[in-house]
Coordinates of C-alpha atoms in Angstrom, one line a residue:
M9 CA 183.2 137.9 246.6
G10 CA 179.4 138.2 246.9
Y11 CA 179.5 141.9 248.0
W12 CA 181.1 143.2 244.8
G13 CA 179.2 140.7 242.7
G14 CA 175.9 142.2 244.1
I15 CA 177.2 145.8 243.6
L16 CA 178.1 145.1 239.9
L17 CA 174.8 143.3 239.3
M18 CA 172.9 146.4 240.5
G19 CA 175.0 148.5 238.2
I20 CA 174.3 146.3 235.2
L21 CA 170.6 146.3 235.9
H22 CA 170.5 150.0 236.2
R23 CA 172.4 150.4 233.0
L24 CA 169.9 148.2 231.2
W25 CA 167.0 150.1 232.7
A26 CA 168.5 153.5 231.8
S27 CA 169.2 152.4 228.3
S28 CA 165.6 151.1 227.8
Q29 CA 164.2 154.4 229.0
H30 CA 166.5 156.4 226.5
V31 CA 165.4 154.1 223.7
L32 CA 161.8 154.7 224.5
Q33 CA 162.3 158.5 224.7
G34 CA 164.3 158.6 221.4
G35 CA 161.8 156.3 219.5
D36 CA 160.0 157.4 216.4
R37 CA 156.7 158.6 217.8
G38 CA 154.0 161.1 217.1
D39 CA 154.3 164.8 217.8
V40 CA 152.1 164.7 220.8
E41 CA 153.8 161.8 222.4
R42 CA 157.3 163.2 221.7
K43 CA 156.3 166.4 223.3
R44 CA 155.0 164.5 226.4
E45 CA 158.3 162.7 226.6
Q46 CA 160.3 165.9 226.6
Q47 CA 158.1 167.7 229.1
L48 CA 158.3 167.2 232.8
S49 CA 155.6 165.2 234.4
D50 CA 153.2 167.4 236.4
K51 CA 152.4 164.6 238.8
A52 CA 155.5 162.6 239.4
G53 CA 155.0 159.0 240.2
I54 CA 156.8 157.0 242.9
R55 CA 159.7 156.1 240.5
N56 CA 160.2 159.7 239.6
R57 CA 160.1 160.8 243.2
L58 CA 162.7 158.2 244.1
S59 CA 164.9 159.2 241.2
F60 CA 164.7 162.8 242.4
Y61 CA 165.6 162.0 246.0
W62 CA 168.5 159.9 244.8
K63 CA 169.8 162.7 242.7
A64 CA 169.2 165.4 245.4
Y65 CA 170.6 163.6 248.4
I66 CA 173.0 160.9 247.1
A67 CA 174.2 161.2 243.5
V68 CA 174.9 164.9 243.0
P69 CA 176.0 166.4 246.4
A70 CA 179.5 166.0 247.5
A71 CA 180.4 163.7 250.3
L72 CA 182.3 166.2 252.3
G73 CA 181.2 169.8 252.1
S74 CA 181.7 170.8 248.5
Y75 CA 184.9 168.7 248.1
H76 CA 185.0 166.1 245.3
Q77 CA 187.5 167.0 242.5
R78 CA 189.4 169.2 244.9
R79 CA 191.5 167.5 247.5
F80 CA 190.8 167.7 251.2
L81 CA 194.0 167.7 253.3
G82 CA 195.7 166.1 250.3
C83 CA 193.2 163.3 249.9
S84 CA 190.7 162.8 247.1
I85 CA 187.1 162.5 248.2
P86 CA 184.8 160.0 246.4
N87 CA 181.2 161.0 245.7
R88 CA 178.4 159.8 247.9
P89 CA 177.4 156.6 245.9
E90 CA 181.1 155.6 245.9
I91 CA 181.3 156.4 249.6
L92 CA 178.4 154.2 250.4
V93 CA 179.8 151.3 248.5
V94 CA 183.3 151.6 250.0
V95 CA 182.2 152.2 253.6
G96 CA 179.8 149.2 253.3
F97 CA 182.7 147.0 252.3
W98 CA 184.9 148.4 255.0
I99 CA 182.2 147.7 257.7
M100 CA 181.6 144.2 256.3
C101 CA 185.2 143.3 256.4
I102 CA 185.9 144.5 259.9
I103 CA 182.9 142.7 261.3
L104 CA 183.6 139.4 259.4
N105 CA 187.4 139.5 260.3
F106 CA 187.2 140.5 263.9
G107 CA 184.0 138.9 265.0
F108 CA 182.1 135.6 265.0
H109 CA 185.1 133.5 266.0
D110 CA 184.4 130.1 267.7
I111 CA 186.4 130.7 270.8
F112 CA 186.0 128.2 273.6
I113 CA 187.7 126.8 276.7
P114 CA 189.0 124.2 277.3
N115 CA 190.8 123.9 274.0
V116 CA 193.5 121.3 273.8
T117 CA 195.6 122.8 271.0
M118 CA 195.2 126.5 272.1
P119 CA 194.5 126.7 275.8
T120 CA 194.1 130.5 276.1
I121 CA 191.5 132.8 274.7
S122 CA 194.1 135.3 273.3
Q123 CA 195.9 132.5 271.5
Q124 CA 192.8 131.4 269.8
A125 CA 191.9 135.0 268.9
W126 CA 195.2 135.6 267.3
K127 CA 195.0 132.3 265.4
Y128 CA 191.6 132.9 264.0
V129 CA 192.2 136.5 263.1
A130 CA 195.4 135.5 261.3
Q131 CA 193.7 132.8 259.3
R132 CA 190.7 134.8 258.4
T133 CA 192.6 137.9 257.3
S134 CA 194.7 135.8 255.0
M135 CA 191.6 134.4 253.3
F136 CA 190.2 137.8 252.9
A137 CA 193.5 139.2 251.5
Y138 CA 193.6 136.4 248.9
A139 CA 190.0 136.8 248.0
C140 CA 190.4 140.6 247.3
L141 CA 193.4 140.2 245.0
P142 CA 191.3 139.4 241.8
W143 CA 189.0 142.3 242.4
V144 CA 192.0 144.6 243.0
W145 CA 193.5 143.7 239.6
L146 CA 190.1 143.8 237.8
F147 CA 189.1 147.2 239.0
A148 CA 192.6 148.6 238.1
G149 CA 192.5 147.7 234.4
R150 CA 191.5 150.0 231.6
N151 CA 189.8 147.1 229.8
N152 CA 187.6 146.1 232.7
I153 CA 184.5 144.6 231.1
F154 CA 182.3 146.0 233.9
I155 CA 183.2 149.6 232.8
W156 CA 181.1 148.8 229.7
A157 CA 178.6 146.6 231.5
T158 CA 177.7 149.1 234.2
G159 CA 178.4 152.4 232.5
W160 CA 180.4 153.6 235.4
S161 CA 183.6 155.5 234.7
F162 CA 187.2 154.4 235.1
S163 CA 187.6 156.8 237.9
T164 CA 184.7 155.1 239.9
F165 CA 186.4 151.7 239.5
N166 CA 189.7 153.3 240.4
V167 CA 188.2 154.5 243.8
F168 CA 187.1 150.8 244.4
H169 CA 190.6 149.6 243.4
R170 CA 192.3 151.9 245.8
H171 CA 190.1 151.0 248.8
L172 CA 190.3 147.3 248.0
S173 CA 194.1 147.6 247.8
R174 CA 194.3 149.4 251.2
L175 CA 192.1 146.7 252.8
T176 CA 194.1 144.0 251.3
A177 CA 197.3 145.5 252.6
I178 CA 195.7 145.9 256.1
F179 CA 194.7 142.2 256.0
A180 CA 198.2 141.2 255.1
F181 CA 199.7 143.3 257.9
V182 CA 197.2 141.9 260.5
H183 CA 197.9 138.5 259.2
A184 CA 201.7 138.9 259.6
I185 CA 201.4 140.6 263.0
S186 CA 199.1 137.9 264.3
Y187 CA 201.3 135.1 263.2
T188 CA 204.4 136.9 264.5
V189 CA 202.7 137.1 268.0
L190 CA 201.8 133.5 267.8
D191 CA 205.3 132.3 266.8
T192 CA 207.2 134.5 269.4
I193 CA 204.9 134.3 272.4
Y194 CA 203.2 131.1 272.1
G195 CA 205.9 129.0 270.4
P196 CA 209.6 129.3 269.3
Y197 CA 208.7 129.1 265.6
Y198 CA 209.6 132.6 264.4
E199 CA 213.4 132.0 264.2
E200 CA 212.8 128.7 262.4
G201 CA 210.4 130.3 260.0
L202 CA 213.1 132.7 258.8
H203 CA 215.0 129.8 257.3
V204 CA 212.0 128.5 255.3
L205 CA 211.4 129.9 251.8
W206 CA 207.6 130.3 252.0
F207 CA 208.0 132.2 255.3
K208 CA 210.4 134.6 253.7
F209 CA 208.1 135.1 250.7
G210 CA 205.3 136.0 253.1
I211 CA 207.4 138.7 254.6
I212 CA 208.3 140.0 251.0
G213 CA 204.6 140.0 250.1
A214 CA 203.7 142.1 253.1
I215 CA 206.6 144.6 252.3
M216 CA 205.4 144.8 248.7
M217 CA 201.9 145.7 249.7
G218 CA 203.2 148.5 251.9
L219 CA 205.4 149.9 249.2
L220 CA 202.5 149.8 246.7
C221 CA 200.2 151.7 249.0
G222 CA 203.0 154.1 249.9
L223 CA 203.8 154.8 246.2
S224 CA 200.0 155.5 245.6
I225 CA 199.7 158.5 247.9
P226 CA 198.4 161.6 245.9
Y227 CA 201.6 163.6 246.3
I228 CA 203.8 160.9 244.7
R229 CA 201.3 160.1 242.0
T230 CA 201.2 163.9 241.1
K231 CA 204.8 164.9 241.5
C232 CA 206.5 161.7 240.4
Y233 CA 204.1 159.8 238.2
E234 CA 206.7 157.8 236.4
L235 CA 208.1 156.6 239.7
F236 CA 204.6 155.6 240.8
L237 CA 204.0 153.8 237.4
V238 CA 207.2 151.8 237.2
G239 CA 207.2 151.0 240.9
H240 CA 203.6 149.9 240.8
I241 CA 204.2 147.5 238.0
L242 CA 207.5 146.2 239.5
F243 CA 206.2 145.7 243.0
A244 CA 203.0 144.1 241.7
V245 CA 205.0 141.5 239.8
I246 CA 207.1 140.7 242.9
L247 CA 204.0 140.6 245.0
L248 CA 202.4 138.0 242.7
V249 CA 205.5 135.8 242.8
A250 CA 205.6 136.2 246.6
V251 CA 202.1 135.1 247.3
F252 CA 202.4 132.2 245.0
Q253 CA 205.5 131.0 246.9
H254 CA 204.0 131.8 250.3
T255 CA 201.1 129.4 249.9
S256 CA 202.9 126.8 247.9
V257 CA 203.3 124.9 251.1
F258 CA 199.5 124.2 251.0
G259 CA 199.8 122.9 247.3
T260 CA 197.2 124.4 245.0
K261 CA 194.7 125.3 247.7
Y262 CA 195.0 129.1 247.2
N263 CA 195.8 129.1 243.5
A264 CA 192.1 129.6 242.7
Y265 CA 192.6 133.2 243.9
L266 CA 195.9 133.8 242.2
W267 CA 195.6 132.5 238.7
P268 CA 192.6 134.8 238.0
V269 CA 194.8 137.7 238.9
V270 CA 197.4 136.5 236.3
A271 CA 194.6 136.0 233.8
I272 CA 193.1 139.4 234.4
W273 CA 196.3 141.2 234.1
C274 CA 197.4 139.4 230.9
F275 CA 194.0 140.0 229.4
D276 CA 194.2 143.8 230.1
R277 CA 197.7 144.0 228.8
F278 CA 196.8 141.9 225.7
L279 CA 193.9 144.2 224.9
R280 CA 196.2 147.2 225.2
I281 CA 198.6 145.8 222.6
V282 CA 195.6 145.0 220.4
R283 CA 194.3 148.6 220.6
L284 CA 197.9 149.9 219.9
V285 CA 198.1 147.7 216.9
Y286 CA 194.6 148.5 215.6
C287 CA 195.0 152.2 216.0
N288 CA 198.6 152.7 214.7
I289 CA 199.4 150.1 212.1
R290 CA 197.4 149.9 208.8
V291 CA 197.9 148.9 205.3
S292 CA 198.2 151.6 202.6
T293 CA 196.6 151.4 199.1
H294 CA 200.1 150.4 197.9
G295 CA 200.2 147.4 200.3
R296 CA 202.7 148.9 202.6
L297 CA 202.4 149.0 206.4
Q298 CA 202.0 152.6 207.7
R299 CA 202.3 154.0 211.3
T300 CA 200.3 156.8 212.8
T301 CA 201.6 160.2 211.9
A302 CA 201.0 163.3 214.0
M303 CA 201.5 167.1 213.6
A304 CA 202.1 169.0 216.8
T305 CA 201.5 172.7 216.7
Y306 CA 202.4 174.9 219.8
S307 CA 200.8 178.3 220.0
K308 CA 202.9 180.5 222.2
E309 CA 200.2 183.0 222.5
A310 CA 197.6 180.5 223.6
D311 CA 200.1 178.2 225.5
V312 CA 198.4 175.2 224.0
I313 CA 199.6 172.3 221.9
R314 CA 197.4 171.1 219.2
L315 CA 198.0 167.4 218.1
D316 CA 196.5 166.4 214.8
I317 CA 196.8 162.6 214.3
Q318 CA 195.9 160.7 211.2
V319 CA 194.0 157.4 211.9
G320 CA 192.4 154.8 209.7
G321 CA 188.9 155.3 208.6
S322 CA 187.5 152.6 210.8
I323 CA 188.3 154.6 213.9
R324 CA 185.3 157.0 214.6
P325 CA 185.3 158.1 218.2
L326 CA 182.1 159.2 219.9
P327 CA 181.7 162.3 222.1
G328 CA 183.6 161.9 225.4
Y329 CA 186.0 159.3 224.1
Y330 CA 189.6 159.6 224.9
F331 CA 192.9 158.0 223.9
H332 CA 196.1 157.2 225.7
L333 CA 199.0 158.8 223.9
Y334 CA 202.5 157.3 223.7
Q335 CA 205.8 158.1 222.2
L336 CA 206.8 154.5 222.0
F337 CA 210.2 155.1 220.4
S338 CA 211.5 157.6 222.9
W339 CA 213.6 156.7 226.0
R340 CA 210.3 156.9 228.1
G341 CA 208.3 154.8 225.6
W342 CA 206.1 153.3 228.4
E343 CA 204.8 156.6 229.4
N344 CA 201.3 157.4 228.4
H345 CA 198.5 159.9 229.3
P346 CA 194.9 160.2 228.5
F347 CA 193.5 163.0 226.4
T348 CA 189.9 163.6 225.2
V349 CA 189.3 163.8 221.5
G350 CA 188.4 167.4 220.7
A351 CA 187.5 167.1 217.1
Y352 CA 187.3 164.4 214.5
T353 CA 187.6 164.8 210.7
A354 CA 186.1 161.9 208.9
P355 CA 187.7 160.6 205.7
S356 CA 186.4 162.0 202.5
P357 CA 187.3 161.9 198.8
T358 CA 188.2 165.5 198.8
S359 CA 189.9 167.6 201.3
P360 CA 188.3 166.9 204.7
L361 CA 189.0 170.3 206.0
T362 CA 187.8 172.7 203.3
S363 CA 185.2 170.8 201.3
S364 CA 181.7 172.3 201.9
S365 CA 180.1 169.2 200.2
N366 CA 180.7 166.9 203.1
T367 CA 178.5 168.4 205.6
Q368 CA 176.7 165.1 206.3
Q369 CA 180.0 163.2 207.1
G370 CA 180.8 164.8 210.4
P371 CA 181.6 168.0 212.4
H372 CA 184.5 169.1 210.2
Y373 CA 182.3 171.2 208.1
M374 CA 182.5 173.9 210.7
T375 CA 186.1 174.7 209.7
G376 CA 186.7 178.3 209.0
A377 CA 183.2 179.6 208.8
L378 CA 183.7 182.4 211.2
N379 CA 186.9 183.6 209.6
E380 CA 185.1 184.8 206.5
K381 CA 183.1 187.1 208.7
N382 CA 185.8 187.9 211.2
P383 CA 189.2 188.4 209.5
S384 CA 190.5 190.2 212.6
F385 CA 191.9 187.0 214.1
S386 CA 192.0 184.7 211.0
T387 CA 195.8 184.8 210.7
T388 CA 196.4 183.4 214.1
T389 CA 193.8 180.7 213.6
E390 CA 195.3 179.7 210.2
M391 CA 198.8 179.4 211.6
F392 CA 197.5 177.3 214.5
T393 CA 195.6 174.9 212.2
Q394 CA 197.7 174.7 209.2
G395 CA 199.4 171.6 210.7
T396 CA 196.2 169.6 210.1
Q397 CA 195.9 170.8 206.5
S398 CA 199.5 169.8 205.7
S399 CA 199.4 166.5 207.5
T400 CA 196.1 165.3 206.0
T401 CA 197.4 164.0 202.7
D402 CA 195.5 160.7 202.4
P403 CA 191.7 161.3 201.9
A404 CA 191.1 157.7 203.1
L405 CA 192.3 158.7 206.6
G406 CA 190.6 160.5 209.4
T407 CA 192.1 163.0 211.7
L408 CA 191.8 163.3 215.5
A409 CA 192.5 166.7 217.1
F410 CA 193.7 167.0 220.7
W411 CA 194.4 170.1 222.7
I412 CA 197.0 169.9 225.3
R413 CA 198.1 172.5 227.9
P414 CA 201.8 171.9 228.6
Y415 CA 202.8 171.7 232.3
N416 CA 205.6 169.4 233.5
G417 CA 206.7 166.0 232.4
W418 CA 205.6 164.6 229.0
T419 CA 203.6 167.7 227.9
K420 CA 206.6 169.9 228.7
R421 CA 208.8 167.7 226.6
L422 CA 206.2 167.8 223.8
K423 CA 206.3 171.6 223.9
N424 CA 210.1 171.6 223.8
Q425 CA 210.0 169.4 220.8
C426 CA 207.9 171.9 218.9
L427 CA 210.1 174.8 220.0
S428 CA 213.3 173.0 219.1
S429 CA 212.0 172.2 215.6
L430 CA 211.8 175.9 214.6
S431 CA 212.7 176.7 211.0
S432 CA 212.8 179.9 209.1
D433 CA 209.2 179.9 208.1
D434 CA 206.4 182.3 209.0
S435 CA 205.4 180.2 212.0
A436 CA 208.0 182.0 214.2
E437 CA 206.6 185.4 213.4
N438 CA 203.1 184.3 214.5
E439 CA 204.6 182.4 217.5
C440 CA 203.3 179.0 216.3
Y441 CA 205.8 176.2 216.2
Q442 CA 205.2 173.0 214.3
T443 CA 206.8 169.6 214.1
S444 CA 205.9 166.2 212.9
I445 CA 206.4 163.5 215.7
P446 CA 205.7 159.8 216.1
I447 CA 202.7 159.5 218.4
S448 CA 201.0 156.1 219.1
L449 CA 197.3 155.9 220.2
E450 CA 195.7 153.4 222.5
G451 CA 192.0 153.4 222.7
P452 CA 189.3 154.6 222.4
Y453 CA 188.1 154.5 226.0
G454 CA 185.4 156.5 227.7
H455 CA 181.6 156.8 227.5
T456 CA 179.1 159.1 225.9
F457 CA 176.5 160.9 228.0
P458 CA 173.0 160.9 226.5
L459 CA 172.9 164.7 226.2
H460 CA 170.7 164.6 223.1
H461 CA 167.8 163.4 225.2
Y462 CA 167.5 166.8 227.1
G463 CA 165.8 169.9 225.8
T464 CA 168.2 172.2 227.4
V465 CA 171.9 171.4 227.7
L466 CA 174.4 173.6 229.6
M467 CA 178.1 173.0 229.1
I468 CA 180.5 174.7 231.6
V469 CA 184.2 174.0 230.8
G470 CA 187.5 175.5 231.6
G471 CA 190.8 175.7 229.6
T472 CA 191.5 172.6 227.4
G473 CA 188.3 170.9 229.0
I474 CA 186.7 172.5 225.9
A475 CA 187.7 169.3 224.1
T476 CA 184.8 167.5 225.8
A477 CA 182.3 170.2 224.9
V478 CA 183.4 170.5 221.3
S479 CA 182.9 166.8 220.8
Y480 CA 179.3 166.9 222.1
I481 CA 178.7 170.2 220.1
H482 CA 179.7 168.5 217.0
D483 CA 177.5 165.6 217.7
H484 CA 174.6 168.0 218.2
V485 CA 175.2 169.6 214.9
S486 CA 175.6 166.3 213.2
R487 CA 172.3 165.1 214.6
L488 CA 170.5 168.3 213.5
S489 CA 171.9 168.0 210.0
K490 CA 170.6 164.4 209.4
T491 CA 167.0 165.4 208.5
G492 CA 164.5 168.0 209.2
S493 CA 162.8 166.6 212.4
R494 CA 164.6 167.1 215.7
V495 CA 163.2 164.0 217.3
S496 CA 163.0 160.9 215.1
G497 CA 165.0 157.9 216.4
D498 CA 168.0 157.8 218.6
T499 CA 170.2 159.4 215.8
K500 CA 168.4 162.7 216.3
T501 CA 168.3 165.2 219.2
Q502 CA 165.7 166.6 221.5
T503 CA 168.0 169.5 222.3
S504 CA 166.6 172.9 221.3
N505 CA 168.7 175.1 223.6
L506 CA 172.5 174.4 223.9
T507 CA 174.7 176.9 225.8
L508 CA 178.4 176.8 226.1
V509 CA 180.2 178.6 229.0
W510 CA 184.0 178.5 228.5
A511 CA 186.5 180.1 230.8
C512 CA 190.1 180.2 229.8
R513 CA 193.3 182.0 230.8
G514 CA 193.6 184.0 227.6
H515 CA 191.6 185.0 224.6
E516 CA 194.0 183.5 221.9
F517 CA 192.9 179.9 222.4
M518 CA 189.2 181.0 222.3
E519 CA 189.7 182.9 219.0
Q520 CA 191.5 180.0 217.4
L521 CA 188.7 177.4 218.2
C522 CA 185.9 179.8 217.5
G523 CA 187.5 180.4 214.1
R524 CA 187.6 176.7 213.4
E525 CA 185.8 174.0 215.4
L526 CA 183.2 176.2 216.9
A527 CA 182.6 178.4 213.9
G528 CA 179.6 176.6 212.5
A529 CA 177.9 176.1 215.9
L530 CA 178.2 179.8 216.6
E531 CA 175.8 180.4 213.6
L532 CA 173.3 177.9 214.7
E533 CA 169.9 178.9 216.1
G534 CA 169.6 177.6 219.6
F535 CA 173.2 177.7 220.4
T536 CA 174.7 180.3 222.7
G537 CA 178.4 180.7 223.4
R538 CA 179.6 182.6 226.5
F539 CA 183.4 183.1 226.7
H540 CA 185.3 184.4 229.7
C541 CA 188.9 185.4 229.8
T542 CA 190.4 185.0 233.3
K543 CA 193.9 186.2 232.7
G544 CA 195.8 188.5 230.3
C545 CA 192.8 190.1 228.7
N546 CA 192.8 193.3 226.9
S547 CA 190.4 195.6 225.2
H548 CA 190.0 193.2 222.3
C549 CA 188.1 190.9 224.7
A550 CA 185.1 193.3 224.6
A551 CA 184.3 192.8 220.9
D552 CA 180.8 192.1 219.8
D553 CA 180.1 189.0 217.8
K554 CA 177.2 190.7 216.1
N555 CA 179.7 193.0 214.4
G556 CA 181.6 190.1 213.1
E557 CA 183.9 189.7 216.1
L558 CA 183.9 187.3 219.0
R559 CA 182.7 188.7 222.3
I560 CA 184.8 187.6 225.3
E561 CA 184.0 188.8 228.8
R562 CA 186.7 189.5 231.4
G563 CA 186.8 187.6 234.6
R564 CA 185.5 184.2 235.8
P565 CA 181.9 183.3 235.0
N566 CA 179.3 183.4 237.9
I567 CA 178.6 179.8 237.7
E568 CA 175.8 179.7 240.2
N569 CA 173.9 182.5 238.5
I570 CA 174.4 181.0 235.1
I571 CA 173.0 177.6 236.2
H572 CA 170.1 179.1 238.1
G573 CA 169.2 181.2 235.1
A574 CA 169.3 178.3 232.7
A575 CA 167.3 176.1 235.1
T576 CA 164.6 178.8 235.3
E577 CA 164.4 179.0 231.6
A578 CA 164.3 175.2 231.3
Q579 CA 161.4 175.1 233.7
I580 CA 159.4 177.7 231.9
A581 CA 160.0 175.7 228.6
R582 CA 159.2 172.5 230.5
H583 CA 162.4 171.0 229.4
K584 CA 164.6 168.4 230.9
M585 CA 168.0 170.0 231.5
A586 CA 171.5 168.5 231.4
V587 CA 174.6 170.2 232.9
L588 CA 178.0 169.0 231.7
T589 CA 181.2 170.2 233.2
C590 CA 184.9 169.5 232.4
G591 CA 187.5 171.9 234.0
S592 CA 189.5 172.6 237.0
P593 CA 188.7 170.8 240.3
H594 CA 187.4 174.1 241.7
M595 CA 185.1 174.7 238.7
S596 CA 183.8 171.2 238.8
D597 CA 183.0 171.3 242.4
E598 CA 181.3 174.7 242.0
V599 CA 179.1 173.4 239.2
R600 CA 178.2 170.3 241.3
R601 CA 177.3 172.5 244.3
S602 CA 175.1 174.8 242.2
V603 CA 173.3 171.9 240.5
H604 CA 172.7 170.5 244.0
S605 CA 171.1 173.8 245.1
I606 CA 168.8 173.7 242.2
L607 CA 167.7 170.1 243.2
K608 CA 167.1 171.2 246.7
K609 CA 164.7 173.8 245.4
G610 CA 162.6 171.0 243.9
Y611 CA 163.5 171.2 240.2
E612 CA 163.4 167.5 239.3
G613 CA 164.4 167.8 235.6
I614 CA 168.0 168.5 235.9
E615 CA 170.9 166.0 235.5
Y616 CA 174.5 166.5 236.3
F617 CA 177.3 165.1 234.1
E618 CA 181.0 165.5 235.1
E619 CA 184.0 164.6 233.0
A620 CA 187.3 164.5 234.9
Y621 CA 190.5 162.7 234.8
S622 CA 191.7 163.0 238.4
W623 CA 192.9 159.4 238.7

């Protein structure tokens, strides 16, 4: 349809324009010009003013009060750009379906106005329903090419998918009701139709659409995800068969809408299989096929599962990338969930976890740096991370680290697997439980925000949302280590002030990561870490990192004050500022609201980036 084609074209053009701007900013230029690029313009042009107004009034503020990640009356609230696109489509569909009908009297075949209205509405809604189907399937896929072409997130396309699905179901219901009225009031055709195959399949198709929409309500998706997933696939297959049969009476007239659906679905599933094979099956140096191996370590103190998964050397995820994790050989092998890559250890000829000679290969050189200065919590950290050291036996393989908070469903079963594998080793004494499990990866998916183009970067994360921050912190350190100059090509960074604000339930998880993945960053000039323990804190949380121990503050961070303070410092330094958040819905919405308040005060140089998996 032209509407969605136009929306996608605008997204693609914006992506191209934004990419060209980042290339120009990251180019190899003289010191004066580089400084000018990093500084804010004193006299903003028309383009800058339009960009500022777009951020301040459209892109950043929530569409309904401060609700975006949080649910309002059980419903998810899209952001304002998504609302504009969705509402525009709803308005267009309502106008085109229920207006502009060529109704006239006298009419030989349909003598009354009401009969003509029912007939034309029935015909037009059927056309719209079929025309929407390819877009419904396209926007639902993980391998939707427009995710890459536009740079929009999967969650954005998921919003479009849900609203397109609802409209398609409404079209189907209106179509069915309209023809029911025509066949019962204006002719005795309904009873006859019940004995015809294409008529029956029309009823089945409408029922399937209703079931698909019913299974998709947030409560069922949250509480019974497996039911939603299996039902979604099963009912979608039945729906496709039904619509093919329903319009078979017209020959191949409507197949132009239906075969693209089949092609899109098959293409997405095929690419999922390709990704699974690529990520999980490799040929060893001895010519044998090997599958992905994983070591799961559950820390009872931190209530976090660490998954260390060995992968082939060709898999090198970028910051913000995520994988879908499967246990294919379990009785729920179809079940999979997305998790962000927290840390990546690149392959190396020596131990990728302990060698100090591989600082140029990736972020893994941070390992253990703080433990030498802070033995007070080294034991717990070593127990929590020894799974990686024992599982990384092939230097030609890299290792992906994931941090998972066990709740219900699959994560709870993963935790129980760790607990049930307890042996008589020292892990029980330190309340760390390890087990080797078969885990399959599908990916990578996701996108990388251009944080290295901002002079000041503020990351506000909660719980295991630290995975997103760690990947960008490692990227920042890696860019700094390439060569002396901060800004020399797109492989370098313009960031001179990086602040991490991390709120977590307990201090144990913080200590474990600060003794490992964050250890090197904590010693960097220009990096500041602020750690907040929101539950179960004790006197240990008041330690001072200047004396060799980590300082953790009690209570939740004052997000608004932190953002306002960072923005003030960025303005003084004349930096562009990026704010990245990944945490609970409440935290994300509070960060968004605070950034919006900064924009309303006229600070043009702030950008908001949000990482969330609320779909």
